[in-house]
Tab-separated table of C-alpha atoms in Angstrom:
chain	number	residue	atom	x	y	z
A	1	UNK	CA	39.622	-20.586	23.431
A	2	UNK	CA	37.576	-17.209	22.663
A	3	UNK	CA	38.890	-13.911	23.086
A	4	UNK	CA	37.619	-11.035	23.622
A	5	UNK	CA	39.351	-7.686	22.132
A	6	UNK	CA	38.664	-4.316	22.832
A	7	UNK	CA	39.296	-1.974	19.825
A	8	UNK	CA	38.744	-4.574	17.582
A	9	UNK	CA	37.394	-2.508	14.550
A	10	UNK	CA	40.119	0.098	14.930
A	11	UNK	CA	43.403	0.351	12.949
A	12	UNK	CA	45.416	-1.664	15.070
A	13	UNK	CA	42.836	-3.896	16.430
A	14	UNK	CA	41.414	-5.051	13.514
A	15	UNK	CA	44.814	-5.809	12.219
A	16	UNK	CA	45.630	-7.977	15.294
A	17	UNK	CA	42.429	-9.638	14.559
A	18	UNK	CA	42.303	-10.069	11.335
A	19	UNK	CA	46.258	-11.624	11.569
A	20	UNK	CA	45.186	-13.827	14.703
A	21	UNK	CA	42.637	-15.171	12.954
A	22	UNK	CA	45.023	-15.929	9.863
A	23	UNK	CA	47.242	-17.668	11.813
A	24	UNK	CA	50.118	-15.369	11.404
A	25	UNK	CA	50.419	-14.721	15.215
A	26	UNK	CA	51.118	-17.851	18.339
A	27	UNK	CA	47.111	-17.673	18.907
A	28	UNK	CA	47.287	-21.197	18.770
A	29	UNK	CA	43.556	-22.643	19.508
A	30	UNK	CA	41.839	-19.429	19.230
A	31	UNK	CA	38.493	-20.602	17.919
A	32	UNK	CA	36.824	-16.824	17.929
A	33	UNK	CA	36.957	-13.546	18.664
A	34	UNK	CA	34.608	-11.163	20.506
A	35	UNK	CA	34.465	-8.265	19.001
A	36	UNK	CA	34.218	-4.661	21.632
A	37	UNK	CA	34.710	-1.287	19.925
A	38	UNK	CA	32.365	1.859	20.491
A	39	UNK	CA	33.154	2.638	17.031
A	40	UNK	CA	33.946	6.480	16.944
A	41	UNK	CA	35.878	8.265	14.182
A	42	UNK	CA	38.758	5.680	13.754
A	43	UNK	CA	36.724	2.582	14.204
A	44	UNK	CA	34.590	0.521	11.262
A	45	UNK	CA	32.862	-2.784	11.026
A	46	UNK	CA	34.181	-3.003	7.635
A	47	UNK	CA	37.510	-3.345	9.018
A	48	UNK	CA	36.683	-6.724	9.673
A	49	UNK	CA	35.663	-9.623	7.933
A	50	UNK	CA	32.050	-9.787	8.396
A	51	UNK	CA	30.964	-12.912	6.732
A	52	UNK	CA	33.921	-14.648	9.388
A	53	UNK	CA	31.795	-17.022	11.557
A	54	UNK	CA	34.828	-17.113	14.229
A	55	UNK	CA	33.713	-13.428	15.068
A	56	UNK	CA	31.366	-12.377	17.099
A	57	UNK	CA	29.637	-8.528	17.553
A	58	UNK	CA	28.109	-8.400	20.650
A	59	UNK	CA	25.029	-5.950	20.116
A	60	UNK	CA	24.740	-6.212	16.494
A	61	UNK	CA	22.529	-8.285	14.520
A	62	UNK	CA	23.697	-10.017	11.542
A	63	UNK	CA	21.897	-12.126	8.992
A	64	UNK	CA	23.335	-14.959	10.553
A	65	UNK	CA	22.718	-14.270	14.151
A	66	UNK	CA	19.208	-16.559	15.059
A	67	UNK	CA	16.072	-14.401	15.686
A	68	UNK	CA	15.248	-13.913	19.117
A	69	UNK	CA	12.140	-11.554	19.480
A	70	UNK	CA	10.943	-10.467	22.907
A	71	UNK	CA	7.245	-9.362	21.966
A	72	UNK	CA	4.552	-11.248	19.866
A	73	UNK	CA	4.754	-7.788	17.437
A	74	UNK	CA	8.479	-8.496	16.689
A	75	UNK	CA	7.455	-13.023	16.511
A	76	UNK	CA	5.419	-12.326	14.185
A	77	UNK	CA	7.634	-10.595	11.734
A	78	UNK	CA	10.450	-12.914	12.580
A	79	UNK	CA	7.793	-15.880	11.621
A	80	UNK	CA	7.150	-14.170	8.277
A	81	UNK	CA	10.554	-14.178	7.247
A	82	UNK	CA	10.793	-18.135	9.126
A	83	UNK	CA	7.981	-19.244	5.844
A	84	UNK	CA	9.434	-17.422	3.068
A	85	UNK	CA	12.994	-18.966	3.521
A	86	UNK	CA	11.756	-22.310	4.024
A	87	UNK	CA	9.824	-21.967	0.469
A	88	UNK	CA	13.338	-20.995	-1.047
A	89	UNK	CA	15.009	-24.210	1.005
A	90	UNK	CA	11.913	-26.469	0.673
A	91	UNK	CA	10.755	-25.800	-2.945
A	92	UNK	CA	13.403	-23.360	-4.494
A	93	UNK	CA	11.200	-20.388	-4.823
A	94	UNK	CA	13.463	-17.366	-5.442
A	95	UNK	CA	12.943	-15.776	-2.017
A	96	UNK	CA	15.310	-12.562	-1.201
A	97	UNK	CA	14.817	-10.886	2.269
A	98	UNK	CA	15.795	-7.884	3.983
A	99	UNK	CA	15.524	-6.756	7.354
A	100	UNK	CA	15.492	-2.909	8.070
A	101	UNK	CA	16.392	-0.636	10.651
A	102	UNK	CA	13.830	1.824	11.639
A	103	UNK	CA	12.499	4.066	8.861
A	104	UNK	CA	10.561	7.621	8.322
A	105	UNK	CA	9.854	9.999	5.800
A	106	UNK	CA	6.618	11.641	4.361
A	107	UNK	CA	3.024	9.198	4.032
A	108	UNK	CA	3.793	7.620	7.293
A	109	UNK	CA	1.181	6.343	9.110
A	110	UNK	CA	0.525	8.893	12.491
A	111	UNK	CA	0.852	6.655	14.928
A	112	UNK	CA	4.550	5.802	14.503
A	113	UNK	CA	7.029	7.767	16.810
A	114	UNK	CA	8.562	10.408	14.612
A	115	UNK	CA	5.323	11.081	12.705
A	116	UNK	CA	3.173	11.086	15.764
A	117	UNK	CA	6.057	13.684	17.145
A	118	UNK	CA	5.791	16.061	15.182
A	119	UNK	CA	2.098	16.199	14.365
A	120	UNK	CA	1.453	16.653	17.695
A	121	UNK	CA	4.307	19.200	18.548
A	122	UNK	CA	3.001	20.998	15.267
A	123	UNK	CA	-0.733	21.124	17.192
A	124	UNK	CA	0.648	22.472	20.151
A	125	UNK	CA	0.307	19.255	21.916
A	126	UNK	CA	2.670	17.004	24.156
A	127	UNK	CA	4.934	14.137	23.341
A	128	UNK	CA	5.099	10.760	25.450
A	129	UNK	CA	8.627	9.557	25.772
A	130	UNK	CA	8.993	6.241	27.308
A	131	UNK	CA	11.302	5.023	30.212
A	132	UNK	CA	14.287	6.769	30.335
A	133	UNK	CA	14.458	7.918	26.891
A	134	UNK	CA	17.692	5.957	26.235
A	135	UNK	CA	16.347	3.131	24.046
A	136	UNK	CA	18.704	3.456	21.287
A	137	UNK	CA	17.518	3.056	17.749
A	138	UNK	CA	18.944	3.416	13.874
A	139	UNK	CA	16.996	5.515	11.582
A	140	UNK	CA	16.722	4.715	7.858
A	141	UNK	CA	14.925	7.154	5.348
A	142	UNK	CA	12.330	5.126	3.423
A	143	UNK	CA	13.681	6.035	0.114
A	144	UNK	CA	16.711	4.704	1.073
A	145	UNK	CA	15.264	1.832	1.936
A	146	UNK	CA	13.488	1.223	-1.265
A	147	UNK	CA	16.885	1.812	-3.077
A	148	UNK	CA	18.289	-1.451	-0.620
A	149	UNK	CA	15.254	-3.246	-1.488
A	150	UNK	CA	15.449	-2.799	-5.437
A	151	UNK	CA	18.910	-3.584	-5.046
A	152	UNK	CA	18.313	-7.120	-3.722
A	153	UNK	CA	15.782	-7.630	-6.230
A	154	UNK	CA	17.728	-7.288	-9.078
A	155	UNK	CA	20.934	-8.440	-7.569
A	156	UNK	CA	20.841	-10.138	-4.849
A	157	UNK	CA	21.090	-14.102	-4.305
A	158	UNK	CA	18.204	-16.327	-3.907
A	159	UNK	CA	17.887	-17.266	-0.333
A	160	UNK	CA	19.632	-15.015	1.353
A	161	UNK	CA	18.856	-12.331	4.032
A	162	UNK	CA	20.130	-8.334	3.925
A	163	UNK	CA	20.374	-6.111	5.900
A	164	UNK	CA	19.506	-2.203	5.697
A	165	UNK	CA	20.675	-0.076	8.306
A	166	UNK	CA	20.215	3.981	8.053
A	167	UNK	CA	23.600	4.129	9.760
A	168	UNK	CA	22.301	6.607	12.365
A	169	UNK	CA	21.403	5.287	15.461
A	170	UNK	CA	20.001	8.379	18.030
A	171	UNK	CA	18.501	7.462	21.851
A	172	UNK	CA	14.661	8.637	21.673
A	173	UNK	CA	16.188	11.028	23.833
A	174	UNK	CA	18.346	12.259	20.985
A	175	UNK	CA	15.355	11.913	18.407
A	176	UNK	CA	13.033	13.585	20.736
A	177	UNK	CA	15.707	16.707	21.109
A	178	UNK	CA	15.830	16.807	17.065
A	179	UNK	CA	12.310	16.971	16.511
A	180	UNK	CA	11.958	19.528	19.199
A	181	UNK	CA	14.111	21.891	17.535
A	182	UNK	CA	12.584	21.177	13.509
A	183	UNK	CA	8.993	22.035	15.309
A	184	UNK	CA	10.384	24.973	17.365
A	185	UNK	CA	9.191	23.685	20.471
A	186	UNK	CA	10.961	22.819	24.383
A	187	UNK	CA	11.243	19.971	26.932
A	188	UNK	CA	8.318	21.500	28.583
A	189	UNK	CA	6.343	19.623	25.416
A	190	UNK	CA	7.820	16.162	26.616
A	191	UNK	CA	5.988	14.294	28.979
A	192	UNK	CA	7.962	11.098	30.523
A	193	UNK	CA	5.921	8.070	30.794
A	194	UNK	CA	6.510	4.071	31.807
A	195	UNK	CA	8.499	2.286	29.583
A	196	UNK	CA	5.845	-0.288	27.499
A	197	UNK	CA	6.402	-3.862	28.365
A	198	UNK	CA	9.014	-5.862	25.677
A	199	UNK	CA	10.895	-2.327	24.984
A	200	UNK	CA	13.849	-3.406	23.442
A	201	UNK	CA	16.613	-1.580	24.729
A	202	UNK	CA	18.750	-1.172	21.478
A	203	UNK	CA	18.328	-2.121	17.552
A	204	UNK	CA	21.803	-2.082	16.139
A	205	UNK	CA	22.013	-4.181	12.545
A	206	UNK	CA	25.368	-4.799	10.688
A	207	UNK	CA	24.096	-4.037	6.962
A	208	UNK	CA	28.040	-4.517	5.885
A	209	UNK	CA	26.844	-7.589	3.364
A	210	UNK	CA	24.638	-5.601	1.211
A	211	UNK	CA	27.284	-3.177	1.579
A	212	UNK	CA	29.733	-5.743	0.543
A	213	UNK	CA	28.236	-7.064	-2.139
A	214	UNK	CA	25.903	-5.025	-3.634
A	215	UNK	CA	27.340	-1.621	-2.930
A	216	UNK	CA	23.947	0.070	-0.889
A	217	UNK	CA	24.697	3.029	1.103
A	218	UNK	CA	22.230	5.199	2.257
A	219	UNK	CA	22.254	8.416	0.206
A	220	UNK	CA	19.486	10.940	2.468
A	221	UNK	CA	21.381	12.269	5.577
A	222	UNK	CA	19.542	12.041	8.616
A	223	UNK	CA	19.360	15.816	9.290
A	224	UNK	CA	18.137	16.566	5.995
A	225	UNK	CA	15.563	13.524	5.534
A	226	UNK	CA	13.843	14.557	9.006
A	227	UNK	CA	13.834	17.909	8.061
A	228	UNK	CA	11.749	17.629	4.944
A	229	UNK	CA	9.849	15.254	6.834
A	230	UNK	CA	8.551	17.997	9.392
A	231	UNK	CA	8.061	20.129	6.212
A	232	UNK	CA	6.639	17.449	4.568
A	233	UNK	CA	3.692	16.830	7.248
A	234	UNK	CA	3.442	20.822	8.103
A	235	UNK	CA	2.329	21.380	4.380
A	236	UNK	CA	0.028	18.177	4.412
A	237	UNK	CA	-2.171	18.763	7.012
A	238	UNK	CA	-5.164	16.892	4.776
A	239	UNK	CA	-3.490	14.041	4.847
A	240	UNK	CA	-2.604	13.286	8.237
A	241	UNK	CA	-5.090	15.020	10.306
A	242	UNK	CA	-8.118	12.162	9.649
A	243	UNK	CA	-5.766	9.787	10.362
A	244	UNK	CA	-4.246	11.184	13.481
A	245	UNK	CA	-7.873	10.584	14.757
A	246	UNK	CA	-8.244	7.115	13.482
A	247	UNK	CA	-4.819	5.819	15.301
C-alpha cells in the first residue's frame, strides 16, 4: 500500500512519516509515502529523508527521478547528461553532474528572460509575458551556481548527479512584477502573449543532497542578486546593446 500524507514535511508530519516508515507505528505493508506539503514557514524537505526511495515528492525533481523532457531543447540536455554517465558506468571516467535551476546575473546573454526584461524596460520598450504568467520557476544567481559546481568538483562522488536549486521559485508573473519595480516601470510595459508550445508549467528541483553532503547553500539573496543585475546591465550598455540586436 502507498499513502499519501498531507503535511508531510511539517513538524508533525514528518515525524509520522519518518516513524511509519521505521516501523515504529501498525503501518504494516506500507511500501511508500506520497509526500503533499506547500511548504510555508513550518514546513522543510530536509525534514525528511531524501535519499529514502519509499518517498515520493510529487512536483519535485530529484537526481533519482528519470528524465522526462517535453521539448527537443530540454532532450537534448537530458541526452548530454544520458553520455557522460554512461562513460563513468561504461569506462569509469570520473564524471560528476549537476543539474541547475534557472540562473541570472551580469554577462548574460540578451535573449534570456530576465536579461531581455530589463534591457528592454531600460529602452523604454515592452515586455512579452507568456500564457498566463503563472509558469512557476526557481531562480539561482550564477555565482552561486559556480560555488555548487566547484563544490562537486572537488568533493563530490564520481558518478553521481546534484542538484542546485536557487531556493526561490517566483511565477513570471512574480518575476515580471520585480523587474518592473528595479527598472521603474508599470504593467502598461507588459504585453501578454500565447504561451510557446512545450512551456513547462513548473521547475521545482530538490537540491537537499548537495545540501546533505556537501554543505552548498546559496549565499546571494534573490532581491539583492537581481538588483545588481539591473545595475549591472544599466552601467554596461556596450556590452549588451550589439548583442540585443544579434538575438
Amino acid at each position: 500500500m502507498n499513502l499519501l500524507v498531507t503535511g508531510a514535511a511539517g513538524f508533525i508530519g514528518s515525524a509520522y512519516v519518518r516513524m511509519l516508515l521505521e516501523g515504529e507505528l501498525s503501518g504494516a505493508g506500507v511500501r511508500g509515502v506520497t509526500v503533499l506539503d506547500k511548504l510555508t514557514y513550518a514546513g522543510s524537505r530536509e525534514n525528511l529523508d531524501l535519499s529514502d526511495r519509499r518517498l515520493r515528492f510529487p512536483g519535485w525533481s530529484t537526481e533519482a527521478d528519470p528524465l522526462d523532457p517535453n521539448s527537443p531543447y530540454a532532450a537534448s540536455k537530458a541526452s548530454s547528461d544520458l553520455i557522460a554517465l554512461a562513460y563513468f558506468r561504461t569506462h569509469g571516467l570520473d564524471v560528476r553532474v549537476t543539474r541547475c535551476s534557472n540562473n541570472y546575473g551580469p554577462w548574460q546573454f540578451p535573449e534570456k528572460v530576465i536579461p531581455l526584461f530589463i534591457t528592454r524596460l531600460l529602452d523604454g520598450g515592452r515586455v512579452p509575458l507568456y500564457g498566463d504568467g503563472l509558469n512557476v520557476r526557481d531562480w539561482l544567481h550564477v555565482t552561486d551556481h559556480c560555488r555548487a559546481v566547484e563544490l562537486v568538483r572537488t568533493g563530490g562522488r564520481a558518478g553521481e548527479v546534484y542538484n542546485v536549486d536557487g531556493g526561490v521559485e517566483l511565477t513570471n508573473r512574480e518575476l515580471t512584477e520585480r523587474l518592473l519595480a528595479a527598472c521603474g516601470k508599470g504593467w502598461d510595459s507588459v504585453e501578454f502573449v500565447p504561451d510557446r508550445k512545450g512551456h513547462d508549467r513548473r521547475y521545482a528541483l530538490d537540491g537537499g543532497k548537495l545540501r546533505r553532503e556537501l554543505g552548498y547553500r546559496p549565499v546571494t539573496g534573490f532581491e539583492r542578486g537581481l538588483a545588481g543585475t539591473v545595475d549591472w546591465y544599466r552601467d554596461n550598455r556596450a556590452w549588451w546593446e550589439p548583442r540585443r540586436v544579434a538575438a
